[in-house]
Amino acid sequence: KAGVTQTPRYLIKTRGQQVTLSCSPISGHRSVSWYQQTPGQGLQFLFEYFSETQRNKGNFPGRFSGRQFSNSRSEMNVSTLELGDSALYLCASSFTPLAGGQKTDTQYFGPGTRLTVL
Amino acid sequence: GDSVTQMEGPVTLSEEAFLTINCTYTATGYPSLFWYVQYPGEGLQLLLKATKADDKGSNKGFEATYRKETTSFHLEKGSVQVSDSAVYFCALTRPSGGSYIPTFGRGTSLIVHP
């Protein structure tokens, strides 16, 4: 099975611009989560999507948004970029079965998108 | 709230040395515990996990035992290799409304010299 894929792998933007990052989960995984990783703050949870709905949200400003499509692929968008948004953005997927099945608590991560804001 | 505390790095070892990276947690109930590894320029890879007290997770020579009495999940390896150089993250998850959003430690950098 192919792993979680993220595109692009590297991105350079300037302050004030906006950016869209893409994530394709492992086939069959319907939950997608996004994280921001920086040297200063470590790994911080952004949001989680399941069945095209945001199910959980971390403590980030409204400039950070996301969505999930019917095929479980997800995108996150950051508007009005700031220097402090420079980070590695990680996507993770997990398997959530249909009703009655056993849930899994393991997340599988993609390679990340390295965003640099100049 | 939930929290995970890892020993600060970097941990610097010679090849074939014994490795221990300490991890303790604070959480209510019975969380699942994980170790993830991040190699330079890559995302996080699941290394091992344990879902209940006294369970031992193991993979690629690494082991960790879920100790509920000491709320710990220390990572060990008997003989490290240069290729083990990476950042190691301890994490826990608890169910919350159908989700399992992990709480991560700050990560411990391991440097193995030949």
XYZ file of C-alpha atoms in Angstrom:
232
model
C 0.000 0.000 0.000
C 1.298 3.432 -0.817
C 1.951 5.675 2.145
C 0.705 9.156 2.845
C 1.825 11.571 0.150
C 2.150 15.321 0.419
C 2.696 17.918 -2.278
C 4.642 20.000 -2.782
C 7.621 18.927 -0.684
C 9.130 22.406 -0.590
C 7.593 25.825 -0.958
C 8.921 29.358 -0.712
C 6.481 32.231 -0.320
C 6.619 35.859 0.746
C 4.728 37.549 3.545
C 1.113 38.307 2.755
C 0.748 35.552 0.183
C -1.405 32.506 0.632
C -0.518 28.855 0.175
C -2.325 25.564 -0.344
C -0.823 22.230 0.666
C -2.150 18.868 -0.405
C -2.277 15.472 1.283
C -3.355 12.079 -0.029
C -3.969 9.536 2.744
C -3.287 5.842 2.701
C -5.923 4.057 0.647
C -8.884 3.223 2.908
C -8.008 5.793 5.549
C -10.765 8.339 6.023
C -9.297 10.489 8.786
C -6.669 13.103 7.937
C -4.896 15.311 10.461
C -2.515 18.221 9.954
C 0.376 19.297 12.172
C 2.827 22.154 12.213
C 6.377 21.353 13.297
C 8.827 24.074 14.293
C 12.043 23.955 16.334
C 10.570 26.258 18.949
C 7.087 24.820 19.399
C 7.594 21.204 18.407
C 4.646 19.342 16.895
C 1.368 21.208 17.118
C -2.003 19.854 16.029
C -3.817 22.000 13.471
C -7.015 20.115 12.620
C -8.531 16.763 11.761
C -10.947 15.919 8.987
C -13.189 12.896 8.716
C -15.785 12.281 6.020
C -15.304 15.790 4.637
C -16.035 17.385 8.038
C -13.663 19.036 10.447
C -13.851 16.891 13.558
C -11.206 18.540 15.751
C -9.324 21.790 15.694
C -6.168 22.947 17.390
C -5.361 26.387 18.682
C -4.418 28.214 15.500
C -5.786 31.460 14.025
C -8.441 31.482 11.342
C -5.791 32.085 8.681
C -5.248 28.333 8.828
C -8.040 26.371 7.205
C -8.549 23.031 5.569
C -10.941 20.817 3.752
C -11.374 17.210 2.801
C -12.749 15.813 -0.422
C -14.982 12.807 -0.985
C -11.952 10.659 -1.860
C -10.440 11.563 1.574
C -7.712 13.728 0.052
C -7.207 16.881 2.066
C -5.864 20.366 1.557
C -4.830 22.993 4.021
C -4.648 26.666 3.268
C -2.766 29.431 5.009
C -3.732 32.960 4.080
C -1.821 36.184 4.688
C 1.411 34.375 5.428
C 3.641 35.562 8.253
C 7.316 34.864 8.842
C 6.352 32.704 11.809
C 4.430 30.344 9.540
C 7.713 28.934 8.259
C 7.579 25.309 9.326
C 7.320 21.705 8.295
C 3.654 20.868 7.769
C 2.860 17.226 8.331
C -0.208 15.323 7.305
C -1.230 12.046 8.930
C -3.959 9.568 8.139
C -5.637 6.898 10.204
C -8.166 4.171 9.597
C -11.669 4.652 10.906
C -13.914 1.732 10.041
C -17.594 1.855 9.349
C -19.906 1.683 12.352
C -19.283 -1.317 14.553
C -15.694 -1.885 13.518
C -12.663 -1.533 15.744
C -11.144 1.891 15.704
C -7.437 2.367 15.349
C -5.440 4.892 17.323
C -2.380 4.936 15.080
C -1.557 7.808 12.770
C 0.644 7.399 9.714
C 2.568 10.428 8.611
C 3.585 11.772 5.244
C 7.015 13.258 4.483
C 5.808 16.804 5.056
C 5.853 20.079 3.153
C 8.644 22.469 4.114
C 7.228 25.999 3.891
C 9.579 28.972 4.009
C 8.100 32.448 4.290
C 10.415 35.306 3.293
C -4.603 17.978 30.198
C -2.511 15.212 28.721
C 1.232 15.710 28.471
C 4.368 13.801 27.494
C 7.817 14.582 28.847
C 10.968 13.319 27.174
C 14.567 13.642 28.179
C 16.267 16.524 26.457
C 18.874 15.825 23.861
C 20.960 15.491 22.044
C 21.920 12.039 23.154
C 25.336 11.216 21.728
C 26.535 7.608 21.635
C 29.160 5.495 19.985
C 28.103 2.701 17.669
C 27.091 -0.500 19.526
C 26.350 1.394 22.753
C 23.171 0.819 24.765
C 20.411 3.387 24.288
C 17.773 4.590 26.711
C 15.493 7.546 25.995
C 13.205 8.333 28.909
C 9.546 9.191 28.443
C 6.923 9.842 31.085
C 3.333 10.844 30.592
C 0.362 12.393 32.325
C -3.081 11.315 31.214
C -6.331 10.088 32.661
C -7.606 6.660 31.857
C -5.642 4.227 29.781
C -3.878 5.872 26.859
C -2.054 4.092 24.090
C 1.637 4.922 23.928
C 3.844 5.336 20.882
C 7.376 6.000 19.756
C 7.833 7.715 16.409
C 11.153 8.365 14.657
C 11.969 11.228 12.308
C 15.000 10.982 10.048
C 16.479 14.179 8.618
C 14.247 15.733 5.992
C 11.451 13.235 6.488
C 8.120 12.885 8.269
C 7.436 10.799 11.345
C 7.503 7.033 11.124
C 5.799 4.805 13.648
C 8.493 2.851 15.472
C 6.469 0.923 18.033
C 3.376 1.120 20.194
C 1.755 -0.405 23.272
C -1.918 -0.211 24.121
C -2.171 -1.454 27.704
C -0.188 -1.749 30.900
C 2.795 -4.131 30.814
C 2.612 -4.443 27.031
C 5.978 -4.330 25.316
C 6.266 -2.774 21.889
C 9.240 -3.742 19.758
C 10.571 -3.087 16.264
C 13.994 -3.017 14.577
C 15.744 -3.858 17.862
C 14.000 -1.076 19.778
C 11.777 -1.896 22.749
C 9.559 -0.008 25.170
C 7.360 -1.300 28.001
C 4.145 0.402 29.106
C 4.592 0.980 32.850
C 1.400 2.337 34.320
C 2.708 2.410 37.892
C 5.486 4.818 36.896
C 3.585 6.352 33.924
C 6.593 5.695 31.726
C 7.387 4.299 28.296
C 11.179 4.384 28.003
C 12.747 3.493 24.663
C 15.708 1.096 24.674
C 18.020 -0.531 22.172
C 20.834 -2.860 23.021
C 23.269 -1.830 20.296
C 22.762 1.355 18.287
C 23.980 1.927 14.743
C 24.945 5.105 12.927
C 21.757 4.702 10.893
C 19.698 5.116 14.098
C 20.680 8.783 14.224
C 17.345 10.620 14.168
C 14.853 12.438 16.373
C 12.616 10.222 18.514
C 9.171 11.306 19.660
C 7.156 9.763 22.442
C 3.383 10.194 22.146
C 0.100 9.117 23.678
C -3.454 8.950 22.412
C -6.798 8.698 24.146
C -10.180 8.428 22.494
C -12.010 11.713 22.256
C -15.260 11.848 20.365
C -14.229 9.141 17.968
C -10.817 10.682 17.349
C -7.373 9.794 18.561
C -5.342 12.987 18.387
C -1.857 12.265 19.733
C -0.064 14.332 22.311
C 3.645 14.437 21.481
C 6.747 15.007 23.534
C 9.285 17.575 22.334
C 11.491 14.950 20.740
C 14.959 13.667 21.609
C 17.755 13.883 19.083
C 20.038 10.847 18.912
C 23.483 11.106 17.336
C 25.456 7.902 16.881
C 29.142 8.147 16.016
C 31.083 5.370 14.240
